[in-house]
Amino acid sequence: MTMPSHVTALLALSGLRVPIVQAPIGSAATPELAIAVCRAGGLGGLALTWSSPEEAAAKVAALRQALPGAAFYANFVLHFPCEGLDAALDSGLPIVTFSWGVDAARIARAHRAGAKVGVQVGNAAGARQAIEAGADFVIAQGVEAGGHVQSTTPLATLLPQVVAVAGDRPVIAAGGIASAAAILRVIAAGAAGAMLGTRFLVTREAATHPDYKAALLAAKPEDTAFTNCFDIDWPHAMHRVLRNSTFTAWEAAGSPPPPHRPGEGDIVFRQHGAEMVRYCDTPPGPEAKGDPMGACLYAGTGVGDIDRIEGAGDLVSRFGAEVRAALASAAHERVTR
Ligand SMILES: Cc1cc2nc3c(=O)[nH]c(=O)nc-3n(C[C@H](O)[C@H](O)[C@H](O)COP(=O)(O)O)c2cc1C
């Protein structure tokens, strides 16, 4: 095995072949996406924060059936009630990840159900709390991340701090990672693996509106903004998005608070029979009608590295092969030096 020992610790924990984790990218994280990632040797997962107990149980059961004996995870954002958590655990969820908080009772509950637990943190204090509460691994999320962002610190600064606190627990790096080179950089800095969110939005299995996928493909890091603009449904939580028409109009107006924002109350798009108002935090799915590009378009700074739309399994295999080859050649150099 040519993987560094801190990487094999993660692989052993979850039975992965490559140290690549698909982030819980909200409703874009379809079961098909998680299955494709897992079948290619990465760790795929679901975002079940807003699922009912019945829906959570059904999705976990479907993944267990599609992936016999393989690891996958479901994420729960602790700012919300997480009504599906118990049902997911009781249905045999192998790994659970929590974000936006550390809850020792829920970690213990997950352990009693036989699940491993990861906690996403945005600073070293959060990592310490997570480890003390019994987390099996930690996800260090840098400020470069797409979606809601717990951190205000760049990943390159945060990662060594979290690795130092985590001791022998694997640390997964997240935020702005969208290439094999970026995965190798975080592994060199002590991460056991990398979690990619925005990159997986641009895969065939992700439930992302096609125009949103095209915009991510065309975007550069400076086309993203770290902001509190899209705050309906989850106020006071910073997020990183594409600078679209809604964002730039709000910025040009001096970034006023609600209810004084341009276009406040407009219906921006409709999907699944629901009307989404401007500044809500729901991104557009494939069937969104209206102005999906005026909606909240989460994006991390890794957008500049996205160069194609492909199947998630192909992406994991491609990045995995590059990462394995680079680590093997580094190990060979160490032996022959
Ligand atoms: C569309 C989208 C939805 C997200 N939803 C969640 C979520 O439900 N729970 C969570 O913990 N993190 C969520 N995140 C953040 C990811 O966990 C992860 O930190 C982030 O995607 C990593 O940065 P990257 O997008 O630059 O790869 C989301 C990110 C994106 C892009």
Coordinates of C-alpha atoms and ligand atoms in Angstrom, one line a residue:
M1 CA 0.0 0.0 0.0
T2 CA 1.5 3.3 -1.1
M3 CA -1.0 5.6 0.8
P4 CA 0.4 7.6 3.7
S5 CA -0.6 6.2 7.1
H6 CA -2.9 9.1 7.9
V7 CA -4.8 8.3 4.7
T8 CA -5.1 4.6 5.3
A9 CA -6.6 5.4 8.7
L10 CA -9.6 6.9 6.9
L11 CA -9.8 4.2 4.2
A12 CA -9.8 1.5 7.0
L13 CA -12.5 3.4 8.9
S14 CA -14.9 3.4 6.1
G15 CA -13.7 0.7 3.6
L16 CA -12.9 3.2 0.9
R17 CA -10.5 2.6 -2.0
V18 CA -9.8 6.3 -2.7
P19 CA -9.7 9.2 -0.2
I20 CA -12.5 11.1 -1.9
V21 CA -15.7 12.0 -0.1
Q22 CA -18.8 13.5 -1.9
A23 CA -20.1 16.3 0.3
P24 CA -23.8 16.5 1.4
I25 CA -24.8 18.9 -1.3
G26 CA -28.4 19.4 -0.1
S27 CA -31.2 18.2 -2.4
A28 CA -28.6 17.8 -5.3
A29 CA -27.2 14.8 -3.4
T30 CA -29.4 12.1 -5.0
P31 CA -29.2 8.5 -4.0
E32 CA -27.9 7.9 -7.6
L33 CA -25.0 10.3 -6.9
A34 CA -24.1 8.6 -3.6
I35 CA -24.3 5.1 -5.2
A36 CA -22.1 6.1 -8.1
V37 CA -19.4 7.6 -5.8
C38 CA -19.4 4.6 -3.5
R39 CA -19.2 2.1 -6.4
A40 CA -16.2 3.9 -7.6
G41 CA -14.5 3.5 -4.2
G42 CA -15.2 6.9 -2.7
L43 CA -17.5 7.8 0.2
G44 CA -20.9 9.0 -1.1
G45 CA -23.7 10.3 1.1
L46 CA -27.1 12.0 1.5
A47 CA -28.2 15.2 3.0
L48 CA -31.2 14.2 5.2
T49 CA -31.5 17.2 7.5
W50 CA -35.0 18.1 6.1
S51 CA -36.2 14.5 5.5
S52 CA -39.2 13.0 7.4
P53 CA -38.5 9.8 9.3
E54 CA -40.2 7.8 6.6
E55 CA -38.2 9.4 3.8
A56 CA -34.9 9.0 5.7
A57 CA -35.6 5.3 6.5
A58 CA -36.5 4.7 2.8
K59 CA -33.4 6.4 1.5
V60 CA -31.1 4.5 3.8
A61 CA -32.7 1.2 3.0
A62 CA -32.4 1.9 -0.7
L63 CA -28.7 2.7 -0.4
R64 CA -28.1 -0.4 1.8
Q65 CA -29.7 -2.5 -0.9
A66 CA -27.8 -0.9 -3.7
L67 CA -24.5 -1.1 -1.8
P68 CA -24.4 -4.3 0.1
G69 CA -21.9 -4.1 2.9
A70 CA -20.4 -0.8 1.7
A71 CA -20.1 2.4 3.7
F72 CA -22.1 5.5 2.9
Y73 CA -23.1 8.4 5.1
A74 CA -26.0 10.7 5.8
N75 CA -25.5 14.3 7.0
F76 CA -27.6 16.3 9.4
V77 CA -27.3 20.0 10.0
L78 CA -27.8 20.5 13.8
H79 CA -29.3 24.0 13.4
F80 CA -32.5 22.2 12.3
P81 CA -34.7 19.6 14.1
C82 CA -33.2 16.6 12.1
E83 CA -36.5 14.6 12.4
G84 CA -35.1 11.8 10.3
L85 CA -32.0 11.1 12.3
D86 CA -33.4 8.3 14.6
A87 CA -35.1 6.6 11.6
A88 CA -31.9 6.7 9.5
L89 CA -29.9 5.2 12.4
D90 CA -32.4 2.5 13.1
S91 CA -32.4 1.6 9.4
G92 CA -28.7 0.7 9.6
L93 CA -27.0 3.9 8.5
P94 CA -23.3 3.0 8.5
I95 CA -21.9 6.6 9.0
V96 CA -23.5 9.8 10.1
T97 CA -22.0 13.3 9.8
F98 CA -23.1 16.3 11.7
S99 CA -22.5 20.0 10.9
W100 CA -23.2 23.3 12.5
G101 CA -22.8 22.1 16.1
V102 CA -21.4 19.3 18.3
D103 CA -24.0 17.2 20.2
A104 CA -22.5 14.6 22.4
A105 CA -25.8 12.9 23.1
R106 CA -26.5 12.5 19.3
I107 CA -23.0 11.2 18.8
A108 CA -23.5 8.6 21.6
R109 CA -26.9 7.7 20.1
A110 CA -25.3 7.1 16.7
H111 CA -22.6 5.0 18.3
R112 CA -25.2 2.9 20.1
A113 CA -26.8 2.2 16.7
G114 CA -23.5 1.0 15.4
A115 CA -22.7 4.1 13.2
K116 CA -19.4 5.9 12.9
V117 CA -19.6 9.6 13.3
G118 CA -17.9 12.5 11.6
V119 CA -18.4 16.2 12.5
Q120 CA -17.8 19.1 10.2
V121 CA -16.1 22.0 11.9
G122 CA -14.9 25.5 11.0
N123 CA -12.2 26.1 13.6
A124 CA -9.8 24.3 16.0
A125 CA -12.1 24.8 19.0
G126 CA -14.9 23.0 17.2
A127 CA -12.6 20.2 16.3
R128 CA -11.5 19.8 20.0
Q129 CA -15.2 19.7 21.1
A130 CA -16.0 17.1 18.4
I131 CA -13.1 14.9 19.4
E132 CA -14.0 15.2 23.1
A133 CA -17.6 14.3 22.3
G134 CA -16.5 11.1 20.6
A135 CA -16.3 11.9 16.9
D136 CA -14.6 9.2 14.9
F137 CA -13.4 11.7 12.3
V138 CA -13.5 15.4 11.7
I139 CA -14.2 17.4 8.5
A140 CA -12.3 20.7 8.4
Q141 CA -14.3 23.2 6.3
G142 CA -12.4 26.2 5.0
V143 CA -13.9 29.5 4.0
E144 CA -13.5 28.6 0.4
A145 CA -16.4 26.1 0.6
G146 CA -19.6 26.3 -1.3
G147 CA -23.0 26.1 0.5
H148 CA -23.3 27.3 4.1
V149 CA -19.9 28.0 5.5
Q150 CA -19.0 27.5 9.2
S151 CA -15.5 28.8 8.8
T152 CA -14.0 32.3 8.4
T153 CA -10.5 30.8 7.9
P154 CA -8.8 29.6 4.7
L155 CA -8.4 25.9 4.5
A156 CA -4.6 26.1 4.3
T157 CA -4.5 27.8 7.8
L158 CA -7.3 25.8 9.3
L159 CA -6.3 22.3 8.3
P160 CA -3.0 22.0 10.2
Q161 CA -4.8 23.4 13.3
V162 CA -7.5 20.8 13.1
V163 CA -5.0 18.0 12.3
A164 CA -3.0 19.0 15.5
V165 CA -6.2 18.8 17.6
A166 CA -7.5 15.6 16.1
G167 CA -4.6 13.4 17.1
D168 CA -5.1 9.9 15.7
R169 CA -8.6 10.7 14.3
P170 CA -8.7 11.2 10.5
V171 CA -9.3 14.7 9.3
I172 CA -11.1 15.3 6.0
A173 CA -10.4 18.6 4.3
A174 CA -13.3 20.5 2.6
G175 CA -13.6 23.8 0.8
G176 CA -12.6 24.8 -2.7
I177 CA -11.2 21.4 -3.6
A178 CA -12.1 20.4 -7.2
S179 CA -9.1 18.7 -8.7
A180 CA -6.7 15.8 -8.0
A181 CA -3.9 18.3 -7.5
A182 CA -6.0 20.0 -4.8
I183 CA -6.7 16.7 -3.1
L184 CA -3.0 15.9 -3.1
R185 CA -2.2 19.3 -1.5
V186 CA -4.5 18.7 1.4
I187 CA -3.2 15.1 1.9
A188 CA 0.3 16.6 2.0
A189 CA -0.9 19.0 4.7
G190 CA -2.1 16.1 6.9
A191 CA -5.6 15.4 5.6
A192 CA -6.7 11.8 5.4
G193 CA -9.0 12.7 2.5
A194 CA -10.8 15.4 0.7
M195 CA -14.5 16.3 0.6
L196 CA -15.8 17.8 -2.6
G197 CA -19.2 19.5 -2.9
T198 CA -19.3 22.0 -5.7
R199 CA -17.4 19.6 -8.0
F200 CA -20.1 17.0 -7.6
L201 CA -22.9 19.5 -8.4
V202 CA -21.5 19.3 -12.0
T203 CA -21.9 15.5 -12.4
R204 CA -24.7 13.8 -14.3
E205 CA -26.3 12.2 -11.2
A206 CA -26.5 15.5 -9.2
A207 CA -30.0 17.1 -9.1
T208 CA -28.7 20.5 -10.3
H209 CA -30.5 22.7 -12.9
P210 CA -28.7 22.4 -16.2
D211 CA -28.1 26.2 -16.5
Y212 CA -26.6 26.2 -12.9
K213 CA -24.3 23.3 -14.0
A214 CA -23.2 25.4 -17.0
A215 CA -22.6 28.5 -14.9
L216 CA -20.4 26.5 -12.5
L217 CA -18.5 25.1 -15.5
A218 CA -17.9 28.7 -16.7
A219 CA -17.1 30.3 -13.4
K220 CA -13.8 31.4 -11.8
P221 CA -13.1 31.7 -8.1
E222 CA -13.7 35.5 -8.2
D223 CA -17.3 34.8 -9.5
T224 CA -18.2 33.5 -6.0
A225 CA -19.1 35.6 -2.9
F226 CA -19.0 34.8 0.8
T227 CA -22.2 36.5 2.0
N228 CA -25.4 36.5 4.0
C229 CA -27.5 37.6 1.0
F230 CA -29.7 34.4 0.6
D231 CA -30.9 34.3 4.2
I232 CA -34.6 33.4 4.1
D233 CA -35.1 30.0 5.8
W234 CA -31.7 30.2 7.6
P235 CA -30.8 33.8 8.8
H236 CA -27.4 34.7 10.1
A237 CA -25.6 31.8 8.4
M238 CA -22.9 32.8 6.0
H239 CA -22.8 31.0 2.6
R240 CA -20.8 31.0 -0.6
V241 CA -22.6 31.5 -3.9
L242 CA -22.2 32.6 -7.5
R243 CA -22.5 36.3 -7.9
N244 CA -25.7 36.2 -10.0
S245 CA -28.4 38.8 -10.9
T246 CA -30.0 38.8 -7.4
F247 CA -26.7 39.1 -5.6
T248 CA -25.3 41.9 -7.8
A249 CA -28.6 43.9 -7.6
W250 CA -28.5 43.6 -3.8
E251 CA -24.8 44.6 -3.7
A252 CA -25.4 47.6 -6.0
A253 CA -28.2 48.7 -3.6
G254 CA -25.7 48.8 -0.7
S255 CA -26.5 45.3 0.6
P256 CA -29.6 46.4 2.6
P257 CA -31.2 44.2 5.2
P258 CA -34.6 42.5 4.8
P259 CA -37.2 43.7 4.0
H260 CA -35.5 46.5 2.0
R261 CA -33.8 44.3 -0.6
P262 CA -34.4 44.7 -4.3
G263 CA -37.1 42.4 -5.6
E264 CA -38.0 41.3 -2.1
G265 CA -41.0 38.9 -2.2
D266 CA -40.7 38.0 -5.9
I267 CA -41.2 34.4 -6.9
V268 CA -37.9 33.4 -8.5
F269 CA -38.7 29.9 -9.5
R270 CA -41.2 27.0 -8.9
Q271 CA -40.4 23.4 -8.5
H272 CA -42.3 20.4 -7.1
G273 CA -45.4 22.6 -6.7
A274 CA -43.6 25.0 -4.4
E275 CA -42.9 28.7 -5.0
M276 CA -39.4 29.9 -4.2
V277 CA -39.0 33.6 -3.2
R278 CA -36.0 35.7 -3.9
Y279 CA -33.3 35.5 -1.2
C280 CA -34.5 32.0 -0.1
D281 CA -31.7 29.5 0.4
T282 CA -33.0 26.7 -1.9
P283 CA -31.0 26.2 -5.1
P284 CA -32.8 25.2 -8.3
G285 CA -33.2 21.6 -9.2
P286 CA -33.4 20.2 -12.7
E287 CA -37.1 20.8 -13.0
A288 CA -37.1 24.5 -11.8
K289 CA -39.2 26.8 -13.9
G290 CA -39.0 30.6 -13.9
D291 CA -35.7 32.3 -13.3
P292 CA -33.5 29.6 -11.8
M293 CA -30.4 31.6 -12.4
G294 CA -31.7 34.4 -10.1
A295 CA -31.9 31.8 -7.2
C296 CA -29.3 30.9 -4.6
L297 CA -26.5 29.2 -6.5
Y298 CA -24.0 27.7 -4.1
A299 CA -20.5 27.5 -5.3
G300 CA -17.0 27.1 -3.7
T301 CA -13.8 28.7 -5.0
G302 CA -12.8 25.5 -6.7
V303 CA -15.1 26.3 -9.6
G304 CA -12.1 27.3 -11.7
D305 CA -10.9 23.7 -11.8
I306 CA -14.2 22.3 -13.1
D307 CA -13.7 21.5 -16.8
R308 CA -16.4 19.0 -17.7
I309 CA -19.8 17.4 -16.8
E310 CA -19.3 13.7 -16.3
G311 CA -20.6 10.8 -14.3
A312 CA -19.8 10.9 -10.6
G313 CA -18.2 7.4 -10.8
D314 CA -16.0 8.5 -13.7
L315 CA -14.9 11.6 -11.7
V316 CA -14.0 9.5 -8.6
S317 CA -12.1 7.0 -10.7
R318 CA -10.2 9.7 -12.6
F319 CA -9.2 11.7 -9.5
G320 CA -8.6 8.5 -7.6
A321 CA -6.2 7.2 -10.2
E322 CA -4.3 10.5 -10.3
V323 CA -4.1 10.6 -6.5
R324 CA -2.9 7.0 -6.2
A325 CA -0.3 7.4 -8.9
A326 CA 1.1 10.6 -7.4
L327 CA 1.2 9.0 -3.9
A328 CA 2.8 5.9 -5.3
S329 CA 5.5 7.8 -7.0
A330 CA 6.2 9.9 -3.9
A331 CA 6.5 6.7 -1.8
H332 CA 8.8 5.2 -4.5
E333 CA 11.0 8.3 -4.3
R334 CA 11.2 8.1 -0.5
V335 CA 12.3 4.4 -0.7
T336 CA 14.9 4.9 -3.4
R337 CA 16.4 8.2 -2.1
Ligands
LIG1 C1 -25.2 22.9 -2.9 C2 -24.5 22.6 -1.6 C3 -25.3 22.2 -0.5 C4 -24.7 21.9 0.7 N1 -25.5 21.4 1.7 C5 -24.9 21.0 2.9 C6 -25.6 20.3 3.8 O1 -26.8 20.0 3.7 N2 -25.0 19.9 5.0 C7 -23.7 20.2 5.2 O2 -23.1 19.9 6.2 N3 -22.9 20.9 4.3 C8 -23.5 21.2 3.1 N4 -22.7 21.9 2.1 C9 -21.3 22.2 2.4 C10 -20.5 20.9 2.2 O3 -20.6 20.1 3.4 C11 -19.0 21.2 2.0 O4 -18.4 21.8 3.2 C12 -18.6 22.0 0.8 O5 -19.4 21.6 -0.3 C13 -17.1 21.9 0.5 O6 -16.8 23.0 -0.3 P1 -16.8 22.9 -1.9 O7 -18.2 23.0 -2.3 O8 -16.0 24.1 -2.4 O9 -16.2 21.6 -2.4 C14 -23.3 22.1 0.9 C15 -22.6 22.6 -0.2 C16 -23.1 22.8 -1.4 C17 -22.3 23.3 -2.6

